[in-house]
Coordinates of N, CA, C and O in Angstrom, one line a residue:
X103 N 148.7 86.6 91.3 CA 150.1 86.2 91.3 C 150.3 85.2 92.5 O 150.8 84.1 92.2
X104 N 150.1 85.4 93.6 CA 150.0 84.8 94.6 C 149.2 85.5 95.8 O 149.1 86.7 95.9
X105 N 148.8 84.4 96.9 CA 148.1 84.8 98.1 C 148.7 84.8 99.3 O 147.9 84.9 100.3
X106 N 149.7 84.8 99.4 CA 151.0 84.5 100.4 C 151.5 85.9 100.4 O 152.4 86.1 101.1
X107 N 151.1 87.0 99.7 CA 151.8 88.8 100.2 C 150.6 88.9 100.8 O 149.6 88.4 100.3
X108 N 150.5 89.7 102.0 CA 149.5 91.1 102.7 C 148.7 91.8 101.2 O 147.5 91.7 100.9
X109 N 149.9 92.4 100.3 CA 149.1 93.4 99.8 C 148.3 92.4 98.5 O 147.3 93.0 98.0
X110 N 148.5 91.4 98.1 CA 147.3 90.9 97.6 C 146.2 90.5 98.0 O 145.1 90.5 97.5
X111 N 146.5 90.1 99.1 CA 145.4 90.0 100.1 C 144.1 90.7 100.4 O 142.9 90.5 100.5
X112 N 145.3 92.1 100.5 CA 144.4 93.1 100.9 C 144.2 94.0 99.7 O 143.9 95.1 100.0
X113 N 144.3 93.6 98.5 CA 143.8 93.5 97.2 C 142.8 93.0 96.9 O 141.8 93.7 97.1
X114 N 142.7 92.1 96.6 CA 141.7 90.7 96.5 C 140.1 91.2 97.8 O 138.9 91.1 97.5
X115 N 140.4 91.6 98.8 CA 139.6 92.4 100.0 C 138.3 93.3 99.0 O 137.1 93.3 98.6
X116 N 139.7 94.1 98.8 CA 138.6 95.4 98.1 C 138.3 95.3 96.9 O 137.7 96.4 96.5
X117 N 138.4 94.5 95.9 CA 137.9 94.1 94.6 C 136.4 93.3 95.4 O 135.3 93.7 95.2
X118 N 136.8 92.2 96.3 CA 135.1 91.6 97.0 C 134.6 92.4 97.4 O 133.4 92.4 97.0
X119 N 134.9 93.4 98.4 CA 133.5 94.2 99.0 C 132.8 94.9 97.7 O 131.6 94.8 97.5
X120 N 133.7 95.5 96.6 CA 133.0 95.9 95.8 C 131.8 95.6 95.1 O 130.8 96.2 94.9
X121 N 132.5 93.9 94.7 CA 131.7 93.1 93.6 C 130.7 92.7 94.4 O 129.6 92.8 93.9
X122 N 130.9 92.1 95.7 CA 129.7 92.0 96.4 C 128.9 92.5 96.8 O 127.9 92.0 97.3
X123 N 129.2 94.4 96.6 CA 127.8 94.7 97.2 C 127.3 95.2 96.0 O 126.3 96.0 96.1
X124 N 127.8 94.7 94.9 CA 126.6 94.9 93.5 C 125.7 93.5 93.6 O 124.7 93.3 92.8
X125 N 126.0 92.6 94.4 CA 125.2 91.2 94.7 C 125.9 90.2 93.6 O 125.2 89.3 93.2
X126 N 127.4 90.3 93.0 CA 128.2 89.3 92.4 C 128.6 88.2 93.4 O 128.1 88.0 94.5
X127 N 129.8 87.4 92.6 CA 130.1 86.4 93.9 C 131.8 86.7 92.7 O 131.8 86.7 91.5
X128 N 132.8 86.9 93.6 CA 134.2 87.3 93.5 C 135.0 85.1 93.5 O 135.0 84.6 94.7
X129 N 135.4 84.5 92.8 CA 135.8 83.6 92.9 C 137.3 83.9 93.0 O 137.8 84.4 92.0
X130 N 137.9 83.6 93.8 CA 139.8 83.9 94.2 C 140.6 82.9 93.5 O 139.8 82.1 93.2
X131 N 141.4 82.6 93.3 CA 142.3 81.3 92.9 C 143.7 82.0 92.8 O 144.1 82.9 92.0
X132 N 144.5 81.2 93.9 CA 146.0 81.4 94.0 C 147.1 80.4 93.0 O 147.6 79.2 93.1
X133 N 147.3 81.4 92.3 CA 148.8 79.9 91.6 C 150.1 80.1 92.3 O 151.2 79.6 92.1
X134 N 149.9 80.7 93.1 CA 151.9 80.8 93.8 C 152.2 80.7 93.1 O 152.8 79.7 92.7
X135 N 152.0 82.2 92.3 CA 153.4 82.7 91.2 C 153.6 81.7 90.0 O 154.7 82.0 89.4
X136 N 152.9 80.3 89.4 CA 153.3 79.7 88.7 C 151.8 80.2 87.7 O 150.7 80.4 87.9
X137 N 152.6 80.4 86.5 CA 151.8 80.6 85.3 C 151.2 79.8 84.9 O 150.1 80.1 84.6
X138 N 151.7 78.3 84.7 CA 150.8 77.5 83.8 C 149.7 76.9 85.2 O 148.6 76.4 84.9
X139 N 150.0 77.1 86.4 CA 149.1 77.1 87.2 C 147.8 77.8 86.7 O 146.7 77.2 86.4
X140 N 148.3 79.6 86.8 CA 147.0 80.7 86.5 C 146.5 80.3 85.1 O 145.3 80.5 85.0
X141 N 146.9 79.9 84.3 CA 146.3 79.7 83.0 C 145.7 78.1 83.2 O 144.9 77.8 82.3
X142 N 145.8 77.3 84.0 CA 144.8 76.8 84.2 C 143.4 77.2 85.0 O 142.2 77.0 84.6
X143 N 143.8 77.8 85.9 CA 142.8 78.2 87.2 C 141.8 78.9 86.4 O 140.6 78.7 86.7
X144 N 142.3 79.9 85.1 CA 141.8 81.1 84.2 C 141.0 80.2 83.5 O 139.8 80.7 83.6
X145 N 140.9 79.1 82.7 CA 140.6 78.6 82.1 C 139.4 77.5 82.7 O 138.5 76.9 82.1
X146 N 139.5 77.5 83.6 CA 138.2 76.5 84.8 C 137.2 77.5 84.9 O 136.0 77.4 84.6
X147 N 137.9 78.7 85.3 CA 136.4 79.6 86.0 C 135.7 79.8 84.8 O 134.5 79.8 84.6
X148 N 136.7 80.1 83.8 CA 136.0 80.5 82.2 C 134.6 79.4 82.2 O 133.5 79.8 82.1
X149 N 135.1 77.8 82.2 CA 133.9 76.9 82.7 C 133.1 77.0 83.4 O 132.0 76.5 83.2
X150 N 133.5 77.5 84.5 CA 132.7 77.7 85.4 C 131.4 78.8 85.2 O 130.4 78.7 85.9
X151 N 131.6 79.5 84.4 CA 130.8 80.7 83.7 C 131.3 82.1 84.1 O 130.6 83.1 84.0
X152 N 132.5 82.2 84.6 CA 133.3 83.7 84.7 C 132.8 84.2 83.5 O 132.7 83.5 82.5
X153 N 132.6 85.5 83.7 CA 132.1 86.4 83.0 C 132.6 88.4 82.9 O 132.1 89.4 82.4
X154 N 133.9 88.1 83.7 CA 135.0 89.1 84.4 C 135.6 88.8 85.3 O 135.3 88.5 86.4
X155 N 137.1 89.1 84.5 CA 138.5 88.3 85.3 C 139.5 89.4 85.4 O 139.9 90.0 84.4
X156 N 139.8 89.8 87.0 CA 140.7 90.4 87.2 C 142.1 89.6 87.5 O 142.3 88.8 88.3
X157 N 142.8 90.0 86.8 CA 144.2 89.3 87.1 C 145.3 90.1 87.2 O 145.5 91.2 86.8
X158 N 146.0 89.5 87.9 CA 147.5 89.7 88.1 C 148.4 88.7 87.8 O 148.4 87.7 88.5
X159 N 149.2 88.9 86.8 CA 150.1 87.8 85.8 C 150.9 87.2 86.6 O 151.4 88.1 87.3
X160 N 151.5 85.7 87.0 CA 152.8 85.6 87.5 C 154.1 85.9 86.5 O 155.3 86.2 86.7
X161 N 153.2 85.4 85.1 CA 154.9 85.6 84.1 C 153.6 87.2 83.2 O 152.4 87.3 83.2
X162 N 154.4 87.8 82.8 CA 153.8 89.0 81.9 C 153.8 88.3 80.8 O 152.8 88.7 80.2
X163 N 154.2 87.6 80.3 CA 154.6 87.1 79.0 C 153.7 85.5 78.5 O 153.1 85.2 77.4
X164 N 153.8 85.0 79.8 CA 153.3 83.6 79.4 C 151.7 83.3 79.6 O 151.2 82.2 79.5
X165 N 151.1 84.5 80.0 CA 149.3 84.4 80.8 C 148.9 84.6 78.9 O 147.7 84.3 78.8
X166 N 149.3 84.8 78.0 CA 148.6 85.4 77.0 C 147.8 84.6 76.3 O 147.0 85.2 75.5
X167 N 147.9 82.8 76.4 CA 147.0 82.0 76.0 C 145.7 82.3 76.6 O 144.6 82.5 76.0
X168 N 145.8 82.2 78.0 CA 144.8 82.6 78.9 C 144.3 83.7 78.5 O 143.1 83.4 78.2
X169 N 144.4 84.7 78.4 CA 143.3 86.1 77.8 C 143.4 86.0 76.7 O 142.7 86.9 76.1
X170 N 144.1 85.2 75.9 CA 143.1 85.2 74.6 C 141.5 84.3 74.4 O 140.4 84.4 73.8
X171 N 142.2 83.2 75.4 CA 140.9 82.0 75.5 C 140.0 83.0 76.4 O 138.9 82.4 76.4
X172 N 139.8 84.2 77.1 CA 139.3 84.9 77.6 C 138.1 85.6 76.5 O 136.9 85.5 76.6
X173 N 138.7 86.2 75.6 CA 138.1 86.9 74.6 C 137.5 86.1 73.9 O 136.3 86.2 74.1
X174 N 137.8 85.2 73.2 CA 136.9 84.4 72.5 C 135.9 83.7 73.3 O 135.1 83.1 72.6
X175 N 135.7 83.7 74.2 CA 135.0 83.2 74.9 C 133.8 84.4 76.1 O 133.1 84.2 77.1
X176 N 134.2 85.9 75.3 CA 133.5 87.0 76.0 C 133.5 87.1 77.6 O 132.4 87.4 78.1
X177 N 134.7 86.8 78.5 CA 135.4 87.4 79.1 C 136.1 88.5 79.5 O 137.3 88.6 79.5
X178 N 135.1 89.5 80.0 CA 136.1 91.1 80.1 C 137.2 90.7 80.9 O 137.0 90.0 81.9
X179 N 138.7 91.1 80.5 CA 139.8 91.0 81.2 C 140.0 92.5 81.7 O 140.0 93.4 80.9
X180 N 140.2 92.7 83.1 CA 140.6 94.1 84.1 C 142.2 93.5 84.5 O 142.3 92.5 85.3
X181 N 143.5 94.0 84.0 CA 144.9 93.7 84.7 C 145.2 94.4 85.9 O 145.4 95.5 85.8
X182 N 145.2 94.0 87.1 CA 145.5 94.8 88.1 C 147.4 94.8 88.8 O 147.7 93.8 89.4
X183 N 147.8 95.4 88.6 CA 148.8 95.9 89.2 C 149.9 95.4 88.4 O 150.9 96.2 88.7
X184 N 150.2 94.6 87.7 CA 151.4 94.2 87.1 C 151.1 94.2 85.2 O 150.4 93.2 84.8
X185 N 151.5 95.0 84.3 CA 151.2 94.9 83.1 C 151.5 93.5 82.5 O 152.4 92.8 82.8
X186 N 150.5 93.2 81.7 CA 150.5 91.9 80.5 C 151.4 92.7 79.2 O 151.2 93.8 78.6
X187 N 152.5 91.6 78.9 CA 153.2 92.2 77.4 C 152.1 92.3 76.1 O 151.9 93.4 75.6
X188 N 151.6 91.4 75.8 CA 150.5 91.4 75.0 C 148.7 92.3 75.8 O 147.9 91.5 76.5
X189 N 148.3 93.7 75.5 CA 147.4 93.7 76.4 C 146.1 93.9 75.6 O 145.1 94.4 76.0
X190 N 146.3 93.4 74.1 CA 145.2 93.2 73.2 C 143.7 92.9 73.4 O 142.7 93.4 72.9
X191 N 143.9 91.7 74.4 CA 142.9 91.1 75.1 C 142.4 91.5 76.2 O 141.6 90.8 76.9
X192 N 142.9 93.1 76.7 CA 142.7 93.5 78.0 C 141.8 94.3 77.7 O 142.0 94.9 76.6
X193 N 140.6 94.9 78.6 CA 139.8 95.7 78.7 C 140.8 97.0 79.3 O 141.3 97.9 78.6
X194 N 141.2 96.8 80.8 CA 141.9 97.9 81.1 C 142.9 97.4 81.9 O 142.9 96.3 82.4
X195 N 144.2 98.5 82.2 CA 144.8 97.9 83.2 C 144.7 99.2 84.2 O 144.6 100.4 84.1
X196 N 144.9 98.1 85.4 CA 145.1 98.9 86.6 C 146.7 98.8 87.3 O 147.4 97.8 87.5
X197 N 146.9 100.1 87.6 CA 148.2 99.8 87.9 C 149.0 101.2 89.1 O 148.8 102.4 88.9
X198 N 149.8 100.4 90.2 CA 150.9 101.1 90.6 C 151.6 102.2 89.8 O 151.3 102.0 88.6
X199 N 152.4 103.1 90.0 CA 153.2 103.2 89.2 C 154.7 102.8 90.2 O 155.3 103.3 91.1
X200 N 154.7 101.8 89.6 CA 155.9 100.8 90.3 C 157.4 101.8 91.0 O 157.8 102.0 92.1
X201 N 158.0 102.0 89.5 CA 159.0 103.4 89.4 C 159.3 103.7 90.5 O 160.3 103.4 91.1
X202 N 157.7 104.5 91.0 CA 157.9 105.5 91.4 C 157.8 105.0 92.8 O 158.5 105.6 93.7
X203 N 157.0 104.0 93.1 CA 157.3 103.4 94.6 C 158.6 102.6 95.4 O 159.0 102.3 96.5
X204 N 158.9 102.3 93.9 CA 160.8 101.9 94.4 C 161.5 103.3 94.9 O 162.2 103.4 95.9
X205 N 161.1 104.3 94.1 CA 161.9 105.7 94.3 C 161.7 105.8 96.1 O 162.6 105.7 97.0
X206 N 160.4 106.0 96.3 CA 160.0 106.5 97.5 C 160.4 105.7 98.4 O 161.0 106.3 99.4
X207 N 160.2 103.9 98.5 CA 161.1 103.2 99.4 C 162.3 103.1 99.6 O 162.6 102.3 100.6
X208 N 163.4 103.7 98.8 CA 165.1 104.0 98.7 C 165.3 105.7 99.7 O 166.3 106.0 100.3
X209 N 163.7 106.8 99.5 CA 163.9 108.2 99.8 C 163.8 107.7 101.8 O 164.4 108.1 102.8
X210 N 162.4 106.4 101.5 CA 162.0 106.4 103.0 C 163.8 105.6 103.5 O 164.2 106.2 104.5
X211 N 164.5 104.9 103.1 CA 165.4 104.2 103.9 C 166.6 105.3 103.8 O 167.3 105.4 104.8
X212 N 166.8 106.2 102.9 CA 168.1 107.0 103.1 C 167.5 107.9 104.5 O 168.4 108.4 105.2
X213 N 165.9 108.3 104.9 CA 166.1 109.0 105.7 C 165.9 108.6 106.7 O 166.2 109.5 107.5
X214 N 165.4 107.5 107.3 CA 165.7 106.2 108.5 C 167.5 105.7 108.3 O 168.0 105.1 109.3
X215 N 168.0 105.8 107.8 CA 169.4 105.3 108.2 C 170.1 106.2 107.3 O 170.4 105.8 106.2
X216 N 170.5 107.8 107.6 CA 170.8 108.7 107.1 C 172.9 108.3 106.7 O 173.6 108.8 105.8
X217 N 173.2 107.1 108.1 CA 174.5 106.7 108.1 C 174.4 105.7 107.0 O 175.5 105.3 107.0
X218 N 173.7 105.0 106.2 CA 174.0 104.5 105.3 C 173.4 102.8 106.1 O 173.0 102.6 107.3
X219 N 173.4 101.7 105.2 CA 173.2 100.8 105.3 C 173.4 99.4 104.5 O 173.5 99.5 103.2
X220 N 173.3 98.1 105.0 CA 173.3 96.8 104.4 C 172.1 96.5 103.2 O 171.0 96.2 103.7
X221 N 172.1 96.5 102.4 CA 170.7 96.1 101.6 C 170.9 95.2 100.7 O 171.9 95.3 100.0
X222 N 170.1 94.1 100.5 CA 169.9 92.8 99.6 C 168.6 93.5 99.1 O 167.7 94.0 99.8
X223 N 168.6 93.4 97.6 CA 167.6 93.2 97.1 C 166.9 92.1 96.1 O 167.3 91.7 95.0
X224 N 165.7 91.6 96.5 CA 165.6 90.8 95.6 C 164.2 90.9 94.9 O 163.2 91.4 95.4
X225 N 164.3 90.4 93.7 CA 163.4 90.2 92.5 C 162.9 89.3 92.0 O 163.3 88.2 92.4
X226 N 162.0 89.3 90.9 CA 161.9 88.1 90.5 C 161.3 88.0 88.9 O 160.1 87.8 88.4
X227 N 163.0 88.2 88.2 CA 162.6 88.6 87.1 C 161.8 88.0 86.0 O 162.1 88.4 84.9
X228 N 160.8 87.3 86.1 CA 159.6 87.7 84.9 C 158.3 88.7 85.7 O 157.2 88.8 85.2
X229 N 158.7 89.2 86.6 CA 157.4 89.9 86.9 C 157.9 91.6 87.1 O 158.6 92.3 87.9
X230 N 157.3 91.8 85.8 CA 157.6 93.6 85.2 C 157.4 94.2 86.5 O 158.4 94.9 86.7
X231 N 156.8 94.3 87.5 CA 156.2 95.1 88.4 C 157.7 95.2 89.6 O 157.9 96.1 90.4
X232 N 158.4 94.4 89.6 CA 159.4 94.2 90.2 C 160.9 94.5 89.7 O 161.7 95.0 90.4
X233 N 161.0 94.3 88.3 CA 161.8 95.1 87.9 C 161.7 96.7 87.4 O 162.7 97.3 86.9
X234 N 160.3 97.3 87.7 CA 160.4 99.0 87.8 C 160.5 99.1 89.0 O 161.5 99.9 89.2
X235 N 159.9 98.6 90.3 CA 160.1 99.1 91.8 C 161.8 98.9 92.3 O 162.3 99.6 93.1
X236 N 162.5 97.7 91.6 CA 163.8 97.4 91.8 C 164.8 99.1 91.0 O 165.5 99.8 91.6
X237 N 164.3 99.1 89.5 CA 165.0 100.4 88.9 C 164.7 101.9 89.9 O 165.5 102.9 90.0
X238 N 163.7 101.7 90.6 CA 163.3 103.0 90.8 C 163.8 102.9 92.1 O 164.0 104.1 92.5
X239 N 164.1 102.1 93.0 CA 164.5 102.2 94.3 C 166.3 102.5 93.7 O 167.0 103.4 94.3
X240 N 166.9 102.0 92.7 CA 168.5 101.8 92.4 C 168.7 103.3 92.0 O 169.8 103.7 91.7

C-alpha cells in the first residue's frame, strides 16, 4: 500500500529475513497508496519473473486486474493485512483482525484519558482495513 508507515516497513522487514534465508531475493515496490500505480509495479515484476507476490491493496476493489494477470501467468498471490473484494485469485490471506484493533486502541485511550478527550479520526475510505479498525475503535 505504501512505504511511508513504520508498520509496513516493519512488515516488508520480516517477510525478507524470511524469504532470504530460504536463499530468495524479496523485490519491494511502493505505490503510495495509488492503485493503478500497484497494478503497474504487479505487472513489471510479473516480467521480471516474480514467481510469488505478497500484496497489500491500496484500492480492495481495483488491484483485481493485477491478480488475475497474476494467475494466468502462474503467480502465487499471499494478501497480507488488508482483504482483496474479489479473492479468487488469491492463494491465502493474511490478516489483522482490524475490528478488533480499533476496539483495543479506543479501550487503550478511555484508560489514558479516563476525563475524556479531543479525537479526529481519519480514514481512507477504499481501504477495508481502515474502515473495520475506524468501526471497532467507534
Amino acid at each position: 500500500m505504501t512505504m511511508n508507515n513504520p508498520y509496513f516497513t516493519s512488515l516488508n522487514n520480516s517477510i525478507r529475513n524470511v524469504v532470504e534465508s530460504h536463499g530468495d531475493i524479496l523485490l519491494t515496490r511502493d505505490p503510495a497508496q495509488n492503485q493503478e500505480r500497484q497494478n503497474q509495479e504487479i505487472l513489471d515484476m510479473i516480467d521480471e519473473g516474480m514467481t510469488v507476490l505478497f500484496a497489500n491493496a491500496a484500492d480492495s476493489t481495483e488491484i483485481a486486474s493485477a491478480l488475475e494477470e497474476c494467475k494466468k501467468r502462474g503467480v502465487a498471490v499471499f494478501v497480507v493485512d488488508t482483504e482483496v473484494d474479489d479473492d479468487s485469485n488469491v492463494i491465502s490471506t493474511i490478516q489483522s483482525d482490524n475490528y478488533e484493533a480499533g476496539r483495543l486502541v479506543a479501550f487503550d485511550l478511555k484508560k489514558r484519558y479516563p476525563d475524556g478527550a479531543r479525537i479526529i479520526t481519519l480514514y481512507h475510505d477504499s481501504i477495508a482495513s481502515t474502515k473495520e479498525r475506524l468501526e471497532g475503535f467507534l
